[in-house]
Amino acid sequence: MNNRDYISSIITQFSGRNNIIPIPVIYLEITEDYPSAALLNQMIYWSDKTSRKDGYFYKTYNEWFEELHLTEYQVRRATKKLNSLGFVETALKKANGAPTLHYKVDTTQVSEWILKKLKNGNLTNLRMETEETQESLTEITTEITTENNISASKNAQDSQLINEFNEWYELYNKKKDRKAAFTKFKTARKKHTFEVIMKGTKEYLKTITNKQYQKYPKTFLHNESYLEDYSDSYVNAEPLTGNIFDELRNEYK
């Protein structure tokens, strides 16, 4: 026996009856409070037991208290709320020779509310799921697009850099350690424009009459020799010997 059945057996043993009133959750969702949900549940139950053709039945406040343990105030308040929702009608009709408050449940209205609630709940959940899915797809699409744009931009920049280096390397005409030269060229391009590098290189090459004394590509770029002023450096170089020759040779390596 599970805990629920065990407790139920104790209630039956000591009270002589199993007074358990299950309340559908949908009633709680519609009425938004326990007294109204409990009263609606019992009213629907008693509406099937009435012998009146007009669907009305009556209950005293004492009877409601015995069934639901609701006070007269709670029953009045809950009845007013159910009436405002269109679920219950009240009328004074004779019972046992005296005017007595009768209740009538509009099952059609209750059913419509339940269906509407369930439908809206499903549509809300579906809408939320759809919106979440669309949001996720938008985020993913945006992320992919951004990554693609970054990748495309990077590829374009890399391609442009390679083309610029090839043009510069072809111009420099002293081919030595191309890979190292490219690394130095990339560093140079981060600080100076391609036009500045090309212009300075052309000016430098005008001063070279003997390729033997031309700086290696990586050295030229590393020292940023393209920024120097070569306007007064056009000389006709002659073979050098001794210490001066050694110094120049070391400089141009």
PDB file of C-alpha atoms in Angstrom:
ATOM      1  CA  MET A   1       0.000   0.000   0.000  1.00  0.00           C
ATOM      2  CA  ASN A   2       1.410   3.377  -0.966  1.00  0.00           C
ATOM      3  CA  ASN A   3       1.345   6.425   1.275  1.00  0.00           C
ATOM      4  CA  ARG A   4      -1.696   7.930  -0.402  1.00  0.00           C
ATOM      5  CA  ASP A   5      -3.808   4.798   0.022  1.00  0.00           C
ATOM      6  CA  TYR A   6      -2.602   4.412   3.612  1.00  0.00           C
ATOM      7  CA  ILE A   7      -3.694   7.927   4.560  1.00  0.00           C
ATOM      8  CA  SER A   8      -6.998   7.399   2.718  1.00  0.00           C
ATOM      9  CA  SER A   9      -7.702   4.256   4.758  1.00  0.00           C
ATOM     10  CA  ILE A  10      -7.130   6.173   8.008  1.00  0.00           C
ATOM     11  CA  ILE A  11      -9.609   8.846   6.912  1.00  0.00           C
ATOM     12  CA  THR A  12     -12.199   6.209   6.070  1.00  0.00           C
ATOM     13  CA  GLN A  13     -11.590   4.314   9.322  1.00  0.00           C
ATOM     14  CA  PHE A  14     -12.087   7.288  11.619  1.00  0.00           C
ATOM     15  CA  SER A  15     -14.730   9.280   9.709  1.00  0.00           C
ATOM     16  CA  GLY A  16     -16.703   6.397   8.275  1.00  0.00           C
ATOM     17  CA  ARG A  17     -16.317   7.769   4.740  1.00  0.00           C
ATOM     18  CA  ASN A  18     -13.599   8.654   2.331  1.00  0.00           C
ATOM     19  CA  ASN A  19     -14.079  12.395   1.937  1.00  0.00           C
ATOM     20  CA  ILE A  20     -11.540  13.099  -0.769  1.00  0.00           C
ATOM     21  CA  ILE A  21     -12.385  15.722  -3.357  1.00  0.00           C
ATOM     22  CA  PRO A  22      -9.918  15.827  -6.240  1.00  0.00           C
ATOM     23  CA  ILE A  23      -9.825  19.196  -7.987  1.00  0.00           C
ATOM     24  CA  PRO A  24      -8.821  19.276 -11.662  1.00  0.00           C
ATOM     25  CA  VAL A  25      -5.835  21.534 -12.172  1.00  0.00           C
ATOM     26  CA  ILE A  26      -7.606  23.264 -15.047  1.00  0.00           C
ATOM     27  CA  TYR A  27     -10.200  24.620 -12.576  1.00  0.00           C
ATOM     28  CA  LEU A  28      -7.405  26.142 -10.523  1.00  0.00           C
ATOM     29  CA  GLU A  29      -5.894  27.688 -13.637  1.00  0.00           C
ATOM     30  CA  ILE A  30      -9.226  29.198 -14.669  1.00  0.00           C
ATOM     31  CA  THR A  31     -10.422  30.468 -11.280  1.00  0.00           C
ATOM     32  CA  GLU A  32      -6.934  31.172  -9.882  1.00  0.00           C
ATOM     33  CA  ASP A  33      -7.880  30.241  -6.308  1.00  0.00           C
ATOM     34  CA  TYR A  34      -8.668  27.052  -4.376  1.00  0.00           C
ATOM     35  CA  PRO A  35     -12.089  27.969  -2.888  1.00  0.00           C
ATOM     36  CA  SER A  36     -13.515  28.879  -6.305  1.00  0.00           C
ATOM     37  CA  ALA A  37     -11.988  25.799  -7.948  1.00  0.00           C
ATOM     38  CA  ALA A  38     -13.290  23.497  -5.196  1.00  0.00           C
ATOM     39  CA  LEU A  39     -16.773  25.027  -5.305  1.00  0.00           C
ATOM     40  CA  LEU A  40     -16.928  24.779  -9.111  1.00  0.00           C
ATOM     41  CA  ASN A  41     -15.882  21.147  -8.925  1.00  0.00           C
ATOM     42  CA  GLN A  42     -18.662  20.311  -6.443  1.00  0.00           C
ATOM     43  CA  MET A  43     -21.266  22.354  -8.290  1.00  0.00           C
ATOM     44  CA  ILE A  44     -20.560  20.434 -11.492  1.00  0.00           C
ATOM     45  CA  TYR A  45     -20.896  17.210  -9.511  1.00  0.00           C
ATOM     46  CA  TRP A  46     -24.268  18.211  -7.985  1.00  0.00           C
ATOM     47  CA  SER A  47     -25.610  19.589 -11.268  1.00  0.00           C
ATOM     48  CA  ASP A  48     -25.826  15.973 -12.474  1.00  0.00           C
ATOM     49  CA  LYS A  49     -27.775  14.934  -9.377  1.00  0.00           C
ATOM     50  CA  THR A  50     -30.606  17.459  -9.559  1.00  0.00           C
ATOM     51  CA  SER A  51     -34.107  16.322 -10.414  1.00  0.00           C
ATOM     52  CA  ARG A  52     -35.160  19.754 -11.650  1.00  0.00           C
ATOM     53  CA  LYS A  53     -35.649  20.124 -15.379  1.00  0.00           C
ATOM     54  CA  ASP A  54     -34.219  23.658 -15.388  1.00  0.00           C
ATOM     55  CA  GLY A  55     -30.882  22.334 -14.081  1.00  0.00           C
ATOM     56  CA  TYR A  56     -30.935  24.197 -10.760  1.00  0.00           C
ATOM     57  CA  PHE A  57     -30.019  22.614  -7.437  1.00  0.00           C
ATOM     58  CA  TYR A  58     -29.704  24.002  -3.929  1.00  0.00           C
ATOM     59  CA  LYS A  59     -27.234  23.688  -1.096  1.00  0.00           C
ATOM     60  CA  THR A  60     -27.167  25.410   2.277  1.00  0.00           C
ATOM     61  CA  TYR A  61     -24.035  27.072   3.568  1.00  0.00           C
ATOM     62  CA  ASN A  62     -23.824  24.425   6.272  1.00  0.00           C
ATOM     63  CA  GLU A  63     -23.835  21.711   3.601  1.00  0.00           C
ATOM     64  CA  TRP A  64     -21.122  23.467   1.639  1.00  0.00           C
ATOM     65  CA  PHE A  65     -19.089  23.680   4.828  1.00  0.00           C
ATOM     66  CA  GLU A  66     -19.505  19.945   5.497  1.00  0.00           C
ATOM     67  CA  GLU A  67     -18.440  19.075   1.961  1.00  0.00           C
ATOM     68  CA  LEU A  68     -15.690  21.606   1.319  1.00  0.00           C
ATOM     69  CA  HIS A  69     -14.976  23.129   4.722  1.00  0.00           C
ATOM     70  CA  LEU A  70     -15.627  26.539   3.216  1.00  0.00           C
ATOM     71  CA  THR A  71     -17.189  29.269   5.327  1.00  0.00           C
ATOM     72  CA  GLU A  72     -20.297  31.171   4.229  1.00  0.00           C
ATOM     73  CA  TYR A  73     -18.076  34.126   3.318  1.00  0.00           C
ATOM     74  CA  GLN A  74     -15.821  31.942   1.175  1.00  0.00           C
ATOM     75  CA  VAL A  75     -18.806  30.359  -0.585  1.00  0.00           C
ATOM     76  CA  ARG A  76     -20.405  33.754  -1.288  1.00  0.00           C
ATOM     77  CA  ARG A  77     -17.126  35.155  -2.586  1.00  0.00           C
ATOM     78  CA  ALA A  78     -16.392  32.090  -4.748  1.00  0.00           C
ATOM     79  CA  THR A  79     -19.952  32.061  -6.102  1.00  0.00           C
ATOM     80  CA  LYS A  80     -19.649  35.729  -7.076  1.00  0.00           C
ATOM     81  CA  LYS A  81     -16.415  34.988  -8.926  1.00  0.00           C
ATOM     82  CA  LEU A  82     -17.868  31.972 -10.745  1.00  0.00           C
ATOM     83  CA  ASN A  83     -20.870  34.097 -11.708  1.00  0.00           C
ATOM     84  CA  SER A  84     -18.612  36.822 -13.127  1.00  0.00           C
ATOM     85  CA  LEU A  85     -16.891  34.170 -15.247  1.00  0.00           C
ATOM     86  CA  GLY A  86     -20.251  33.015 -16.571  1.00  0.00           C
ATOM     87  CA  PHE A  87     -19.927  29.550 -15.034  1.00  0.00           C
ATOM     88  CA  VAL A  88     -22.716  29.713 -12.445  1.00  0.00           C
ATOM     89  CA  GLU A  89     -26.152  31.290 -12.239  1.00  0.00           C
ATOM     90  CA  THR A  90     -27.992  31.854  -8.961  1.00  0.00           C
ATOM     91  CA  ALA A  91     -31.682  32.278  -8.261  1.00  0.00           C
ATOM     92  CA  LEU A  92     -34.057  32.197  -5.270  1.00  0.00           C
ATOM     93  CA  LYS A  93     -36.432  29.284  -5.675  1.00  0.00           C
ATOM     94  CA  LYS A  94     -38.668  27.420  -3.261  1.00  0.00           C
ATOM     95  CA  ALA A  95     -37.256  24.411  -1.451  1.00  0.00           C
ATOM     96  CA  ASN A  96     -39.134  22.748   1.379  1.00  0.00           C
ATOM     97  CA  GLY A  97     -41.689  25.544   1.230  1.00  0.00           C
ATOM     98  CA  ALA A  98     -39.177  28.369   1.667  1.00  0.00           C
ATOM     99  CA  PRO A  99     -37.181  30.612  -0.678  1.00  0.00           C
ATOM    100  CA  THR A 100     -33.728  29.051  -1.024  1.00  0.00           C
ATOM    101  CA  LEU A 101     -30.684  30.044  -3.021  1.00  0.00           C
ATOM    102  CA  HIS A 102     -30.289  27.719  -6.007  1.00  0.00           C
ATOM    103  CA  TYR A 103     -27.313  27.236  -8.286  1.00  0.00           C
ATOM    104  CA  LYS A 104     -27.059  26.284 -11.935  1.00  0.00           C
ATOM    105  CA  VAL A 105     -23.850  25.462 -13.781  1.00  0.00           C
ATOM    106  CA  ASP A 106     -23.459  26.580 -17.387  1.00  0.00           C
ATOM    107  CA  THR A 107     -21.529  23.523 -18.550  1.00  0.00           C
ATOM    108  CA  THR A 108     -21.276  24.915 -22.075  1.00  0.00           C
ATOM    109  CA  GLN A 109     -19.500  28.036 -20.832  1.00  0.00           C
ATOM    110  CA  VAL A 110     -17.219  25.998 -18.585  1.00  0.00           C
ATOM    111  CA  SER A 111     -16.356  23.664 -21.464  1.00  0.00           C
ATOM    112  CA  GLU A 112     -15.575  26.571 -23.773  1.00  0.00           C
ATOM    113  CA  TRP A 113     -13.280  28.113 -21.171  1.00  0.00           C
ATOM    114  CA  ILE A 114     -11.496  24.817 -20.645  1.00  0.00           C
ATOM    115  CA  LEU A 115     -10.998  24.275 -24.377  1.00  0.00           C
ATOM    116  CA  LYS A 116      -9.890  27.868 -24.817  1.00  0.00           C
ATOM    117  CA  LYS A 117      -7.450  27.549 -21.938  1.00  0.00           C
ATOM    118  CA  LEU A 118      -5.997  24.310 -23.240  1.00  0.00           C
ATOM    119  CA  LYS A 119      -5.829  25.605 -26.797  1.00  0.00           C
ATOM    120  CA  ASN A 120      -4.147  28.853 -25.779  1.00  0.00           C
ATOM    121  CA  GLY A 121      -1.761  26.923 -23.580  1.00  0.00           C
ATOM    122  CA  ASN A 122      -0.767  24.667 -26.455  1.00  0.00           C
ATOM    123  CA  LEU A 123      -0.520  27.575 -28.849  1.00  0.00           C
ATOM    124  CA  THR A 124       1.510  29.534 -26.320  1.00  0.00           C
ATOM    125  CA  ASN A 125       3.877  26.630 -25.810  1.00  0.00           C
ATOM    126  CA  LEU A 126       4.101  26.077 -29.551  1.00  0.00           C
ATOM    127  CA  ARG A 127       4.679  29.778 -30.131  1.00  0.00           C
ATOM    128  CA  MET A 128       7.358  29.872 -27.455  1.00  0.00           C
ATOM    129  CA  GLU A 129       9.044  26.803 -28.908  1.00  0.00           C
ATOM    130  CA  THR A 130       8.806  28.273 -32.412  1.00  0.00           C
ATOM    131  CA  GLU A 131      10.182  31.624 -31.283  1.00  0.00           C
ATOM    132  CA  GLU A 132      12.989  29.895 -29.390  1.00  0.00           C
ATOM    133  CA  THR A 133      13.766  27.800 -32.464  1.00  0.00           C
ATOM    134  CA  GLN A 134      13.700  30.850 -34.726  1.00  0.00           C
ATOM    135  CA  GLU A 135      15.876  32.753 -32.270  1.00  0.00           C
ATOM    136  CA  SER A 136      18.342  29.874 -32.120  1.00  0.00           C
ATOM    137  CA  LEU A 137      18.378  29.626 -35.911  1.00  0.00           C
ATOM    138  CA  THR A 138      18.867  33.385 -36.169  1.00  0.00           C
ATOM    139  CA  GLU A 139      21.757  33.252 -33.705  1.00  0.00           C
ATOM    140  CA  ILE A 140      23.315  30.315 -35.515  1.00  0.00           C
ATOM    141  CA  THR A 141      22.814  31.956 -38.923  1.00  0.00           C
ATOM    142  CA  THR A 142      24.234  35.232 -37.643  1.00  0.00           C
ATOM    143  CA  GLU A 143      27.173  33.422 -36.100  1.00  0.00           C
ATOM    144  CA  ILE A 144      27.858  31.471 -39.270  1.00  0.00           C
ATOM    145  CA  THR A 145      27.448  34.576 -41.425  1.00  0.00           C
ATOM    146  CA  THR A 146      29.765  36.538 -39.149  1.00  0.00           C
ATOM    147  CA  GLU A 147      32.335  33.760 -39.181  1.00  0.00           C
ATOM    148  CA  ASN A 148      32.061  33.497 -42.957  1.00  0.00           C
ATOM    149  CA  ASN A 149      32.435  37.249 -43.342  1.00  0.00           C
ATOM    150  CA  ILE A 150      35.440  37.285 -41.037  1.00  0.00           C
ATOM    151  CA  SER A 151      36.916  34.318 -42.854  1.00  0.00           C
ATOM    152  CA  ALA A 152      36.216  35.850 -46.246  1.00  0.00           C
ATOM    153  CA  SER A 153      37.630  39.177 -45.113  1.00  0.00           C
ATOM    154  CA  LYS A 154      40.723  37.495 -43.707  1.00  0.00           C
ATOM    155  CA  ASN A 155      41.167  35.468 -46.879  1.00  0.00           C
ATOM    156  CA  ALA A 156      40.835  38.613 -48.965  1.00  0.00           C
ATOM    157  CA  GLN A 157      43.388  40.409 -46.808  1.00  0.00           C
ATOM    158  CA  ASP A 158      45.784  37.474 -46.969  1.00  0.00           C
ATOM    159  CA  SER A 159      45.376  37.261 -50.719  1.00  0.00           C
ATOM    160  CA  GLN A 160      46.012  40.977 -51.093  1.00  0.00           C
ATOM    161  CA  LEU A 161      49.066  40.769 -48.841  1.00  0.00           C
ATOM    162  CA  ILE A 162      50.521  37.918 -50.883  1.00  0.00           C
ATOM    163  CA  ASN A 163      49.941  39.796 -54.123  1.00  0.00           C
ATOM    164  CA  GLU A 164      51.589  42.902 -52.702  1.00  0.00           C
ATOM    165  CA  PHE A 165      54.577  40.924 -51.476  1.00  0.00           C
ATOM    166  CA  ASN A 166      55.000  39.197 -54.838  1.00  0.00           C
ATOM    167  CA  GLU A 167      54.956  42.563 -56.569  1.00  0.00           C
ATOM    168  CA  TRP A 168      57.466  43.998 -54.112  1.00  0.00           C
ATOM    169  CA  TYR A 169      59.712  40.913 -54.234  1.00  0.00           C
ATOM    170  CA  GLU A 170      59.734  41.025 -58.016  1.00  0.00           C
ATOM    171  CA  LEU A 171      60.728  44.675 -57.874  1.00  0.00           C
ATOM    172  CA  TYR A 172      63.494  44.187 -55.307  1.00  0.00           C
ATOM    173  CA  ASN A 173      65.309  41.798 -57.672  1.00  0.00           C
ATOM    174  CA  LYS A 174      67.627  40.332 -55.078  1.00  0.00           C
ATOM    175  CA  LYS A 175      66.160  36.927 -54.314  1.00  0.00           C
ATOM    176  CA  LYS A 176      67.229  35.611 -50.954  1.00  0.00           C
ATOM    177  CA  ASP A 177      65.275  33.806 -48.208  1.00  0.00           C
ATOM    178  CA  ARG A 178      61.805  34.499 -49.606  1.00  0.00           C
ATOM    179  CA  LYS A 179      59.976  33.062 -46.563  1.00  0.00           C
ATOM    180  CA  ALA A 180      61.827  35.275 -44.079  1.00  0.00           C
ATOM    181  CA  ALA A 181      61.321  38.255 -46.377  1.00  0.00           C
ATOM    182  CA  PHE A 182      57.574  37.626 -46.454  1.00  0.00           C
ATOM    183  CA  THR A 183      57.445  37.554 -42.643  1.00  0.00           C
ATOM    184  CA  LYS A 184      59.240  40.892 -42.496  1.00  0.00           C
ATOM    185  CA  PHE A 185      56.972  42.277 -45.209  1.00  0.00           C
ATOM    186  CA  LYS A 186      53.859  41.393 -43.183  1.00  0.00           C
ATOM    187  CA  THR A 187      55.294  43.220 -40.190  1.00  0.00           C
ATOM    188  CA  ALA A 188      56.135  46.227 -42.332  1.00  0.00           C
ATOM    189  CA  ARG A 189      52.620  46.334 -43.797  1.00  0.00           C
ATOM    190  CA  LYS A 190      51.089  46.526 -40.334  1.00  0.00           C
ATOM    191  CA  LYS A 191      52.864  49.843 -39.820  1.00  0.00           C
ATOM    192  CA  HIS A 192      53.108  51.324 -43.308  1.00  0.00           C
ATOM    193  CA  THR A 193      51.116  51.358 -46.509  1.00  0.00           C
ATOM    194  CA  PHE A 194      52.096  49.368 -49.559  1.00  0.00           C
ATOM    195  CA  GLU A 195      52.628  52.601 -51.476  1.00  0.00           C
ATOM    196  CA  VAL A 196      55.133  53.870 -48.903  1.00  0.00           C
ATOM    197  CA  ILE A 197      57.085  50.619 -49.009  1.00  0.00           C
ATOM    198  CA  MET A 198      57.110  50.507 -52.799  1.00  0.00           C
ATOM    199  CA  LYS A 199      58.127  54.151 -53.180  1.00  0.00           C
ATOM    200  CA  GLY A 200      60.966  53.824 -50.673  1.00  0.00           C
ATOM    201  CA  THR A 201      62.136  50.593 -52.310  1.00  0.00           C
ATOM    202  CA  LYS A 202      62.242  52.185 -55.764  1.00  0.00           C
ATOM    203  CA  GLU A 203      64.219  55.134 -54.422  1.00  0.00           C
ATOM    204  CA  TYR A 204      66.658  52.771 -52.750  1.00  0.00           C
ATOM    205  CA  LEU A 205      67.143  50.664 -55.874  1.00  0.00           C
ATOM    206  CA  LYS A 206      68.104  53.786 -57.822  1.00  0.00           C
ATOM    207  CA  THR A 207      71.156  54.103 -55.613  1.00  0.00           C
ATOM    208  CA  ILE A 208      72.341  50.555 -56.325  1.00  0.00           C
ATOM    209  CA  THR A 209      74.922  50.313 -59.097  1.00  0.00           C
ATOM    210  CA  ASN A 210      76.434  47.079 -57.910  1.00  0.00           C
ATOM    211  CA  LYS A 211      73.976  44.405 -56.820  1.00  0.00           C
ATOM    212  CA  GLN A 212      76.659  42.881 -54.672  1.00  0.00           C
ATOM    213  CA  TYR A 213      76.177  45.665 -52.161  1.00  0.00           C
ATOM    214  CA  GLN A 214      72.354  45.581 -52.151  1.00  0.00           C
ATOM    215  CA  LYS A 215      70.784  44.682 -48.823  1.00  0.00           C
ATOM    216  CA  TYR A 216      69.076  41.332 -48.487  1.00  0.00           C
ATOM    217  CA  PRO A 217      65.269  41.599 -48.692  1.00  0.00           C
ATOM    218  CA  LYS A 218      64.608  40.681 -45.044  1.00  0.00           C
ATOM    219  CA  THR A 219      67.296  43.141 -43.873  1.00  0.00           C
ATOM    220  CA  PHE A 220      65.883  45.951 -45.993  1.00  0.00           C
ATOM    221  CA  LEU A 221      62.402  45.384 -44.584  1.00  0.00           C
ATOM    222  CA  HIS A 222      63.499  44.763 -41.004  1.00  0.00           C
ATOM    223  CA  ASN A 223      65.468  48.023 -40.877  1.00  0.00           C
ATOM    224  CA  GLU A 224      62.601  49.890 -42.566  1.00  0.00           C
ATOM    225  CA  SER A 225      65.107  51.162 -45.087  1.00  0.00           C
ATOM    226  CA  TYR A 226      62.260  52.176 -47.371  1.00  0.00           C
ATOM    227  CA  LEU A 227      61.692  55.186 -45.071  1.00  0.00           C
ATOM    228  CA  GLU A 228      65.130  56.663 -45.630  1.00  0.00           C
ATOM    229  CA  ASP A 229      65.760  59.649 -47.893  1.00  0.00           C
ATOM    230  CA  TYR A 230      67.775  58.572 -50.935  1.00  0.00           C
ATOM    231  CA  SER A 231      67.504  61.795 -52.922  1.00  0.00           C
ATOM    232  CA  ASP A 232      71.175  62.671 -52.336  1.00  0.00           C
ATOM    233  CA  SER A 233      72.501  59.133 -52.397  1.00  0.00           C
ATOM    234  CA  TYR A 234      72.912  58.524 -56.105  1.00  0.00           C
ATOM    235  CA  VAL A 235      76.582  57.629 -56.421  1.00  0.00           C
ATOM    236  CA  ASN A 236      78.671  55.586 -58.729  1.00  0.00           C
ATOM    237  CA  ALA A 237      79.980  52.936 -56.438  1.00  0.00           C
ATOM    238  CA  GLU A 238      83.486  51.588 -56.950  1.00  0.00           C
ATOM    239  CA  PRO A 239      84.883  48.353 -55.588  1.00  0.00           C
ATOM    240  CA  LEU A 240      85.827  48.741 -51.967  1.00  0.00           C
ATOM    241  CA  THR A 241      88.503  46.984 -50.051  1.00  0.00           C
ATOM    242  CA  GLY A 242      89.684  46.663 -46.511  1.00  0.00           C
ATOM    243  CA  ASN A 243      87.690  47.498 -43.424  1.00  0.00           C
ATOM    244  CA  ILE A 244      85.142  49.676 -45.221  1.00  0.00           C
ATOM    245  CA  PHE A 245      84.259  46.822 -47.530  1.00  0.00           C
ATOM    246  CA  ASP A 246      83.784  44.439 -44.612  1.00  0.00           C
ATOM    247  CA  GLU A 247      81.577  46.902 -42.750  1.00  0.00           C
ATOM    248  CA  LEU A 248      79.323  47.461 -45.723  1.00  0.00           C
ATOM    249  CA  ARG A 249      79.102  43.759 -46.469  1.00  0.00           C
ATOM    250  CA  ASN A 250      77.978  43.051 -42.912  1.00  0.00           C
ATOM    251  CA  GLU A 251      75.418  45.837 -43.074  1.00  0.00           C
ATOM    252  CA  TYR A 252      73.803  44.542 -46.247  1.00  0.00           C
ATOM    253  CA  LYS A 253      73.476  40.942 -45.094  1.00  0.00           C
TER     254      LYS A 253
END
